[in-house]
Amino acid sequence: MYLSTLVLCLCVCVPVSLACYPSVRHDQQTFCDSRYVFVGVVQRTIDLRSERAFLVTVQSNLRGTVGYPGSSIFVFGFGRQNSCGPTVLQNGQRYILYGSSDVLEPRKISLVHHEFLSTYNINKLRNYDCSCRIAIGNRRLSDLNPVNIQVPQNGVSPRDQCIVVHDSWSCAFRTGFCARRLTPYGRICTYQVPLSNCVDRNLA
């Protein structure tokens, strides 16, 4: 009886818990798929049961125009009732905020991602070329040989995308970007890894 109950729990509970982890995406694709990316200071947090509202002062727009610098807007994240937990932002902290428009309420901005403001993060965003797409493969990515497989899997021309393999511990995956470069075949999207002092983290 106990064993059957345990097996049932594993079958039912495991997919639910895994659903709290986002699918693997490169940061560049998250940036390019967001309607708004901006720097803002969180002024106030309001719990609304099913969601959490943040009053944010806009400092600068990085993608799209969410508001003029100095204006205050509300953005919405997950509330306490969300099965994966609420969105947590610190009042008084500056963030790079990624937002999308709500389908039912176009003027409502929903948070899709956020990260602390830093020179490194700003410079990383400046490298992104949104005319290129990044598709994630299955094998490990070598820092010394970033993969750019020219085989379309998603209907996108191989000239317009980089296919890279996911290894979240890899410096090349975390710091690289996809951008157009002039080649003998024209300007095509290729995966670039900037020189840096990034050191791969070792799980062992």
PDB file of C-alpha atoms in Angstrom:
ATOM      1  CA  MET A   1       0.000   0.000   0.000  1.00  0.00           C
ATOM      2  CA  TYR A   2       2.805   2.375   0.966  1.00  0.00           C
ATOM      3  CA  LEU A   3       4.809   1.497  -2.147  1.00  0.00           C
ATOM      4  CA  SER A   4       1.871   2.052  -4.492  1.00  0.00           C
ATOM      5  CA  THR A   5       1.127   5.383  -2.816  1.00  0.00           C
ATOM      6  CA  LEU A   6       4.786   6.409  -3.206  1.00  0.00           C
ATOM      7  CA  VAL A   7       4.830   5.479  -6.889  1.00  0.00           C
ATOM      8  CA  LEU A   8       1.608   7.422  -7.455  1.00  0.00           C
ATOM      9  CA  CYS A   9       3.079  10.453  -5.711  1.00  0.00           C
ATOM     10  CA  LEU A  10       6.213  10.294  -7.848  1.00  0.00           C
ATOM     11  CA  CYS A  11       4.185  10.060 -11.046  1.00  0.00           C
ATOM     12  CA  VAL A  12       1.966  12.975 -10.085  1.00  0.00           C
ATOM     13  CA  CYS A  13       4.266  15.216  -8.054  1.00  0.00           C
ATOM     14  CA  VAL A  14       7.520  15.145 -10.011  1.00  0.00           C
ATOM     15  CA  PRO A  15       6.191  16.823 -13.187  1.00  0.00           C
ATOM     16  CA  VAL A  16       4.570  19.522 -11.066  1.00  0.00           C
ATOM     17  CA  SER A  17       7.794  20.294  -9.221  1.00  0.00           C
ATOM     18  CA  LEU A  18       9.817  20.314 -12.436  1.00  0.00           C
ATOM     19  CA  ALA A  19       7.339  22.772 -13.935  1.00  0.00           C
ATOM     20  CA  CYS A  20       8.739  25.426 -11.573  1.00  0.00           C
ATOM     21  CA  TYR A  21      12.040  25.337 -13.430  1.00  0.00           C
ATOM     22  CA  PRO A  22      12.049  27.387 -16.647  1.00  0.00           C
ATOM     23  CA  SER A  23      12.905  25.723 -19.929  1.00  0.00           C
ATOM     24  CA  VAL A  24      16.470  26.266 -21.047  1.00  0.00           C
ATOM     25  CA  ARG A  25      16.832  29.548 -22.931  1.00  0.00           C
ATOM     26  CA  HIS A  26      19.792  31.678 -23.777  1.00  0.00           C
ATOM     27  CA  ASP A  27      19.715  35.141 -22.203  1.00  0.00           C
ATOM     28  CA  GLN A  28      19.848  36.740 -25.655  1.00  0.00           C
ATOM     29  CA  GLN A  29      16.613  35.058 -26.705  1.00  0.00           C
ATOM     30  CA  THR A  30      14.889  36.158 -23.509  1.00  0.00           C
ATOM     31  CA  PHE A  31      15.999  39.726 -24.238  1.00  0.00           C
ATOM     32  CA  CYS A  32      14.900  39.665 -27.874  1.00  0.00           C
ATOM     33  CA  ASP A  33      11.519  38.077 -27.125  1.00  0.00           C
ATOM     34  CA  SER A  34      10.679  40.680 -24.463  1.00  0.00           C
ATOM     35  CA  ARG A  35       8.640  43.692 -25.510  1.00  0.00           C
ATOM     36  CA  TYR A  36      10.291  45.883 -22.901  1.00  0.00           C
ATOM     37  CA  VAL A  37      13.673  45.770 -21.224  1.00  0.00           C
ATOM     38  CA  PHE A  38      14.488  48.677 -18.946  1.00  0.00           C
ATOM     39  CA  VAL A  39      16.434  49.777 -15.892  1.00  0.00           C
ATOM     40  CA  GLY A  40      14.249  50.646 -12.933  1.00  0.00           C
ATOM     41  CA  VAL A  41      14.319  51.223  -9.187  1.00  0.00           C
ATOM     42  CA  VAL A  42      11.730  49.357  -7.137  1.00  0.00           C
ATOM     43  CA  GLN A  43       9.923  51.828  -4.883  1.00  0.00           C
ATOM     44  CA  ARG A  44       7.116  49.745  -3.442  1.00  0.00           C
ATOM     45  CA  THR A  45       5.792  46.184  -3.353  1.00  0.00           C
ATOM     46  CA  ILE A  46       2.068  45.418  -3.114  1.00  0.00           C
ATOM     47  CA  ASP A  47       0.685  41.910  -2.553  1.00  0.00           C
ATOM     48  CA  LEU A  48      -2.512  41.249  -4.507  1.00  0.00           C
ATOM     49  CA  ARG A  49      -3.015  37.581  -3.575  1.00  0.00           C
ATOM     50  CA  SER A  50      -2.741  36.031  -7.031  1.00  0.00           C
ATOM     51  CA  GLU A  51      -0.033  38.443  -8.169  1.00  0.00           C
ATOM     52  CA  ARG A  52       2.440  40.951  -6.816  1.00  0.00           C
ATOM     53  CA  ALA A  53       2.643  44.559  -8.055  1.00  0.00           C
ATOM     54  CA  PHE A  54       5.844  46.588  -8.025  1.00  0.00           C
ATOM     55  CA  LEU A  55       5.921  50.362  -8.312  1.00  0.00           C
ATOM     56  CA  VAL A  56       9.064  51.086 -10.323  1.00  0.00           C
ATOM     57  CA  THR A  57      10.764  54.336 -11.322  1.00  0.00           C
ATOM     58  CA  VAL A  58      12.086  54.046 -14.865  1.00  0.00           C
ATOM     59  CA  GLN A  59      15.722  55.081 -15.294  1.00  0.00           C
ATOM     60  CA  SER A  60      16.397  54.075 -18.905  1.00  0.00           C
ATOM     61  CA  ASN A  61      14.888  52.019 -21.720  1.00  0.00           C
ATOM     62  CA  LEU A  62      17.016  49.260 -23.233  1.00  0.00           C
ATOM     63  CA  ARG A  63      14.406  47.682 -25.511  1.00  0.00           C
ATOM     64  CA  GLY A  64      11.076  49.290 -26.345  1.00  0.00           C
ATOM     65  CA  THR A  65       9.820  52.319 -24.426  1.00  0.00           C
ATOM     66  CA  VAL A  66       8.011  51.463 -21.228  1.00  0.00           C
ATOM     67  CA  GLY A  67       8.033  55.066 -19.975  1.00  0.00           C
ATOM     68  CA  TYR A  68      10.182  58.174 -19.957  1.00  0.00           C
ATOM     69  CA  PRO A  69      13.085  58.354 -17.467  1.00  0.00           C
ATOM     70  CA  GLY A  70      11.835  59.488 -14.082  1.00  0.00           C
ATOM     71  CA  SER A  71       8.287  58.224 -14.605  1.00  0.00           C
ATOM     72  CA  SER A  72       6.764  55.604 -12.306  1.00  0.00           C
ATOM     73  CA  ILE A  73       4.934  52.522 -13.551  1.00  0.00           C
ATOM     74  CA  PHE A  74       3.512  49.320 -12.113  1.00  0.00           C
ATOM     75  CA  VAL A  75       4.842  45.951 -13.240  1.00  0.00           C
ATOM     76  CA  PHE A  76       3.352  42.631 -12.126  1.00  0.00           C
ATOM     77  CA  GLY A  77       4.932  39.381 -11.044  1.00  0.00           C
ATOM     78  CA  PHE A  78       3.819  36.159  -9.365  1.00  0.00           C
ATOM     79  CA  GLY A  79       1.966  36.404  -6.049  1.00  0.00           C
ATOM     80  CA  ARG A  80       2.134  34.303  -2.907  1.00  0.00           C
ATOM     81  CA  GLN A  81      -0.458  31.861  -4.240  1.00  0.00           C
ATOM     82  CA  ASN A  82       1.751  30.853  -7.162  1.00  0.00           C
ATOM     83  CA  SER A  83       2.814  27.214  -6.773  1.00  0.00           C
ATOM     84  CA  CYS A  84       6.437  28.128  -7.508  1.00  0.00           C
ATOM     85  CA  GLY A  85       6.504  31.052  -5.090  1.00  0.00           C
ATOM     86  CA  PRO A  86       6.179  34.818  -5.520  1.00  0.00           C
ATOM     87  CA  THR A  87       8.366  37.159  -7.528  1.00  0.00           C
ATOM     88  CA  VAL A  88      10.828  38.789  -5.121  1.00  0.00           C
ATOM     89  CA  LEU A  89      12.327  42.234  -5.777  1.00  0.00           C
ATOM     90  CA  GLN A  90      13.987  44.385  -3.127  1.00  0.00           C
ATOM     91  CA  ASN A  91      12.653  47.872  -2.520  1.00  0.00           C
ATOM     92  CA  GLY A  92      15.266  50.502  -3.336  1.00  0.00           C
ATOM     93  CA  GLN A  93      17.226  48.132  -5.557  1.00  0.00           C
ATOM     94  CA  ARG A  94      18.019  48.838  -9.217  1.00  0.00           C
ATOM     95  CA  TYR A  95      17.235  46.054 -11.672  1.00  0.00           C
ATOM     96  CA  ILE A  96      17.221  45.302 -15.359  1.00  0.00           C
ATOM     97  CA  LEU A  97      13.565  44.329 -15.844  1.00  0.00           C
ATOM     98  CA  TYR A  98      12.143  42.341 -18.756  1.00  0.00           C
ATOM     99  CA  GLY A  99       8.447  42.783 -19.447  1.00  0.00           C
ATOM    100  CA  SER A 100       5.705  41.678 -21.804  1.00  0.00           C
ATOM    101  CA  SER A 101       2.208  43.003 -22.424  1.00  0.00           C
ATOM    102  CA  ASP A 102      -0.701  41.095 -20.927  1.00  0.00           C
ATOM    103  CA  VAL A 103      -2.885  39.533 -23.645  1.00  0.00           C
ATOM    104  CA  LEU A 104      -6.139  40.531 -21.942  1.00  0.00           C
ATOM    105  CA  GLU A 105      -4.854  43.868 -20.639  1.00  0.00           C
ATOM    106  CA  PRO A 106      -2.389  45.325 -23.184  1.00  0.00           C
ATOM    107  CA  ARG A 107      -1.402  48.184 -20.889  1.00  0.00           C
ATOM    108  CA  LYS A 108      -0.474  45.805 -18.087  1.00  0.00           C
ATOM    109  CA  ILE A 109       3.229  44.863 -17.986  1.00  0.00           C
ATOM    110  CA  SER A 110       4.077  41.392 -16.731  1.00  0.00           C
ATOM    111  CA  LEU A 111       7.605  40.556 -15.605  1.00  0.00           C
ATOM    112  CA  VAL A 112       9.242  37.703 -17.470  1.00  0.00           C
ATOM    113  CA  HIS A 113      12.780  38.068 -16.115  1.00  0.00           C
ATOM    114  CA  HIS A 114      14.905  40.332 -13.950  1.00  0.00           C
ATOM    115  CA  GLU A 115      18.537  40.710 -12.969  1.00  0.00           C
ATOM    116  CA  PHE A 116      20.584  43.091 -10.859  1.00  0.00           C
ATOM    117  CA  LEU A 117      21.937  46.136 -12.639  1.00  0.00           C
ATOM    118  CA  SER A 118      25.676  45.920 -13.299  1.00  0.00           C
ATOM    119  CA  THR A 119      28.111  47.178 -15.922  1.00  0.00           C
ATOM    120  CA  TYR A 120      28.732  43.586 -16.955  1.00  0.00           C
ATOM    121  CA  ASN A 121      25.029  42.901 -17.564  1.00  0.00           C
ATOM    122  CA  ILE A 122      24.541  46.135 -19.518  1.00  0.00           C
ATOM    123  CA  ASN A 123      27.549  45.422 -21.743  1.00  0.00           C
ATOM    124  CA  LYS A 124      26.274  41.888 -22.323  1.00  0.00           C
ATOM    125  CA  LEU A 125      22.945  43.209 -23.607  1.00  0.00           C
ATOM    126  CA  ARG A 126      24.673  45.580 -26.027  1.00  0.00           C
ATOM    127  CA  ASN A 127      26.156  42.604 -27.870  1.00  0.00           C
ATOM    128  CA  TYR A 128      22.775  41.042 -28.621  1.00  0.00           C
ATOM    129  CA  ASP A 129      21.625  41.080 -32.253  1.00  0.00           C
ATOM    130  CA  CYS A 130      17.876  40.493 -32.367  1.00  0.00           C
ATOM    131  CA  SER A 131      17.947  39.820 -36.111  1.00  0.00           C
ATOM    132  CA  CYS A 132      19.449  36.468 -35.079  1.00  0.00           C
ATOM    133  CA  ARG A 133      17.806  33.688 -33.084  1.00  0.00           C
ATOM    134  CA  ILE A 134      19.433  31.180 -30.762  1.00  0.00           C
ATOM    135  CA  ALA A 135      18.270  27.568 -30.731  1.00  0.00           C
ATOM    136  CA  ILE A 136      19.427  25.218 -27.967  1.00  0.00           C
ATOM    137  CA  GLY A 137      20.905  21.813 -28.795  1.00  0.00           C
ATOM    138  CA  ASN A 138      21.494  18.822 -26.531  1.00  0.00           C
ATOM    139  CA  ARG A 139      25.233  18.236 -26.324  1.00  0.00           C
ATOM    140  CA  ARG A 140      27.873  19.902 -24.154  1.00  0.00           C
ATOM    141  CA  LEU A 141      29.397  23.137 -25.344  1.00  0.00           C
ATOM    142  CA  SER A 142      33.168  23.404 -25.487  1.00  0.00           C
ATOM    143  CA  ASP A 143      34.538  26.820 -24.522  1.00  0.00           C
ATOM    144  CA  LEU A 144      37.297  26.400 -27.087  1.00  0.00           C
ATOM    145  CA  ASN A 145      34.954  25.490 -29.928  1.00  0.00           C
ATOM    146  CA  PRO A 146      31.499  27.086 -29.622  1.00  0.00           C
ATOM    147  CA  VAL A 147      29.052  25.217 -31.803  1.00  0.00           C
ATOM    148  CA  ASN A 148      27.232  26.904 -34.661  1.00  0.00           C
ATOM    149  CA  ILE A 149      25.526  24.038 -36.488  1.00  0.00           C
ATOM    150  CA  GLN A 150      24.058  25.211 -39.781  1.00  0.00           C
ATOM    151  CA  VAL A 151      21.085  22.830 -39.785  1.00  0.00           C
ATOM    152  CA  PRO A 152      17.611  24.393 -39.469  1.00  0.00           C
ATOM    153  CA  GLN A 153      15.357  22.600 -36.976  1.00  0.00           C
ATOM    154  CA  ASN A 154      12.683  25.232 -36.428  1.00  0.00           C
ATOM    155  CA  GLY A 155      11.920  26.622 -39.862  1.00  0.00           C
ATOM    156  CA  VAL A 156      14.371  29.506 -39.406  1.00  0.00           C
ATOM    157  CA  SER A 157      17.009  29.934 -42.103  1.00  0.00           C
ATOM    158  CA  PRO A 158      20.443  28.731 -40.933  1.00  0.00           C
ATOM    159  CA  ARG A 159      21.758  32.144 -41.963  1.00  0.00           C
ATOM    160  CA  ASP A 160      19.539  33.759 -39.313  1.00  0.00           C
ATOM    161  CA  GLN A 161      20.232  31.615 -36.259  1.00  0.00           C
ATOM    162  CA  CYS A 162      22.893  30.067 -34.083  1.00  0.00           C
ATOM    163  CA  ILE A 163      22.348  26.557 -32.742  1.00  0.00           C
ATOM    164  CA  VAL A 164      24.336  26.126 -29.553  1.00  0.00           C
ATOM    165  CA  VAL A 165      24.433  23.304 -27.065  1.00  0.00           C
ATOM    166  CA  HIS A 166      23.442  23.947 -23.484  1.00  0.00           C
ATOM    167  CA  ASP A 167      25.898  23.650 -20.648  1.00  0.00           C
ATOM    168  CA  SER A 168      24.916  26.116 -17.946  1.00  0.00           C
ATOM    169  CA  TRP A 169      28.339  25.741 -16.329  1.00  0.00           C
ATOM    170  CA  SER A 170      30.075  26.740 -19.561  1.00  0.00           C
ATOM    171  CA  CYS A 171      31.615  30.181 -19.840  1.00  0.00           C
ATOM    172  CA  ALA A 172      30.861  30.177 -23.583  1.00  0.00           C
ATOM    173  CA  PHE A 173      27.149  29.581 -23.032  1.00  0.00           C
ATOM    174  CA  ARG A 174      26.842  32.179 -20.278  1.00  0.00           C
ATOM    175  CA  THR A 175      28.841  34.963 -21.954  1.00  0.00           C
ATOM    176  CA  GLY A 176      28.453  34.236 -25.678  1.00  0.00           C
ATOM    177  CA  PHE A 177      26.013  35.848 -28.087  1.00  0.00           C
ATOM    178  CA  CYS A 178      24.705  35.413 -31.623  1.00  0.00           C
ATOM    179  CA  ALA A 179      25.346  38.221 -34.104  1.00  0.00           C
ATOM    180  CA  ARG A 180      25.786  38.775 -37.824  1.00  0.00           C
ATOM    181  CA  ARG A 181      29.320  38.721 -39.150  1.00  0.00           C
ATOM    182  CA  LEU A 182      30.604  39.203 -42.674  1.00  0.00           C
ATOM    183  CA  THR A 183      31.716  35.898 -44.212  1.00  0.00           C
ATOM    184  CA  PRO A 184      32.463  34.714 -47.755  1.00  0.00           C
ATOM    185  CA  TYR A 185      28.792  33.617 -47.818  1.00  0.00           C
ATOM    186  CA  GLY A 186      27.419  37.024 -46.801  1.00  0.00           C
ATOM    187  CA  ARG A 187      26.376  38.403 -43.411  1.00  0.00           C
ATOM    188  CA  ILE A 188      25.232  35.383 -41.421  1.00  0.00           C
ATOM    189  CA  CYS A 189      24.534  34.795 -37.726  1.00  0.00           C
ATOM    190  CA  THR A 190      27.470  33.243 -35.888  1.00  0.00           C
ATOM    191  CA  TYR A 191      28.066  32.496 -32.223  1.00  0.00           C
ATOM    192  CA  GLN A 192      30.635  34.777 -30.618  1.00  0.00           C
ATOM    193  CA  VAL A 193      32.439  34.321 -27.311  1.00  0.00           C
ATOM    194  CA  PRO A 194      34.069  37.546 -26.047  1.00  0.00           C
ATOM    195  CA  LEU A 195      37.439  37.392 -24.394  1.00  0.00           C
ATOM    196  CA  SER A 196      36.969  37.520 -20.647  1.00  0.00           C
ATOM    197  CA  ASN A 197      38.359  36.188 -17.400  1.00  0.00           C
ATOM    198  CA  CYS A 198      35.299  33.980 -17.007  1.00  0.00           C
ATOM    199  CA  VAL A 199      36.236  30.683 -15.359  1.00  0.00           C
ATOM    200  CA  ASP A 200      34.079  27.590 -15.694  1.00  0.00           C
ATOM    201  CA  ARG A 201      32.626  26.380 -12.421  1.00  0.00           C
ATOM    202  CA  ASN A 202      33.424  22.789 -11.568  1.00  0.00           C
ATOM    203  CA  LEU A 203      30.701  20.679  -9.966  1.00  0.00           C
ATOM    204  CA  ALA A 204      33.197  18.037  -8.781  1.00  0.00           C
TER     205      ALA A 204
END
